[in-house]
Amino acid sequence: MHACEVSCPQAAEVERQLSTQVHSLRDDFREKSLSTSQHMTRLETLQAEIQMLSERKMELERRVHAMLEENELLQNTVDDLREKTMLLERQCHEKDLQLRQSQLELQEVQVSHRQLTARLEEVTEERSLHGLTPHPSSLLCEIEQSMEQEEQEQEREQLRLQLWEAYCEVRSLCSHLRGNDVTDSALSTDSSMDESSETSSAKDVPTGSIHTSLLELRRLTQNLLDGNESTGSRRSDEEALEEQVRKLGEELRDLREMYEAGQDKSHCSEEEVLRLHNQIALLSVEMCSLREDNERMKTMAEIREPSEQLQSAIRDRDEAIAKKKAVEMELAKCKIDIMSLNSQLLDAIQQKLNLSQQLEAWQWPFLSFRTTLSPPWFPPSFPAVEDDMHRVIDQQLMDKYQDEWRSAPSSLSGSSKPHGGQTSRRAHRVSDRDKKLFSFFKKN
């Protein structure tokens, strides 16, 4: 009986511990499911952030690539404009050199013209002087005159040749100043000039042609210097050249402005590129950290997948339920043993009561006789034994009823179904017997 009293609190304690473990396992499973859902939400958020940052990085890379291409195009445009400017400056310099060369040639022709004019005047004065002097009649004078005439003829021939050369040079200068690529036809007569040098006459150089050519040369040079010639091809070329130079100057200024604007824009684009590079570096660092977090979350998710966690929790729950069922079976067995022991105890008490009743029946004549005689040597009755028995029986009955009130009727429904009918019938029989004994003890 004492062992049964000790085993009942132990079984209740074990049941309480098992229920506590089941509740803790349920709480752990609930926390794990909540943490898994939170981790999955966090993982989806991180994946969305990674996708957004990847798109932003690609957009920034496209912008950087576009800016680099635009900068390269601007640099190529600046290089082309610089080359074009250098070419135009070179052409302008060549035109200036040609103009200076033409001015130098014109000055040389003017000097040679003045020299020839002075010499022609001297020769004319000498002829006039010779024509005014009287002719000697002597042979010596005639010889001298013939020699002088021959010398004069030679000088005249040389003068004619020089005049012809000057005339050709003046015509070539005029044609060059007029912009004609083909020189005057007089230049083509250089080969025939030596053949006709002996038979040349005044008709070789037309009268007044040198003066006309000089006047034309002077007019062209004056127009070239004053800038008043509008119909000449040379002046038109010069005006076109000046207009082209002016346009080139304007284009050069525009190109310089564009170059400066391109430099400013390239500087701004370089600053933007640096800023974008810094942003890309920061984004790459963030991407690395997010990738590490993602990898860590993936590893954690791979280590602890929801299905595996659920399966492990289900296994733990099944094990806990199996343990609980086993404990309930043990508890039911213990209760059955306790009930059997209680029934045996009650049988023993019943037998003891029967024996006590028989003893009382046996002692009744002696008690009546003792009351009549009441000798001092007769042993008294045994009220202490009866009180102890009453106390033990009351305690057992109270413990039994308290255990029945505490235990849930459903705890034995699933685990002790095979023993349900027998146990209920046995418990009902024992409870009826206990009630009878309790009523009997109350009567006594």
XYZ file of N, CA and C in Angstrom, residues 189-197:
27
model
N 56.646 82.671 -127.534
C 57.478 83.100 -128.672
C 58.930 83.263 -128.281
N 59.302 82.663 -127.102
C 60.706 82.789 -126.685
C 61.639 82.050 -127.629
N 61.148 80.918 -128.143
C 61.999 80.137 -129.052
C 62.184 80.837 -130.399
N 61.105 81.525 -130.828
C 61.205 82.213 -132.121
C 61.834 83.588 -131.994
N 62.039 84.013 -130.694
C 62.602 85.349 -130.520
C 64.068 85.379 -130.939
N 64.799 84.279 -130.705
C 66.210 84.240 -131.113
C 66.348 84.198 -132.629
N 65.383 83.505 -133.295
C 65.449 83.426 -134.744
C 65.145 84.766 -135.398
N 64.204 85.471 -134.774
C 63.805 86.749 -135.372
C 64.517 87.933 -134.735
N 65.590 87.623 -133.936
C 66.299 88.722 -133.277
C 67.051 89.585 -134.297
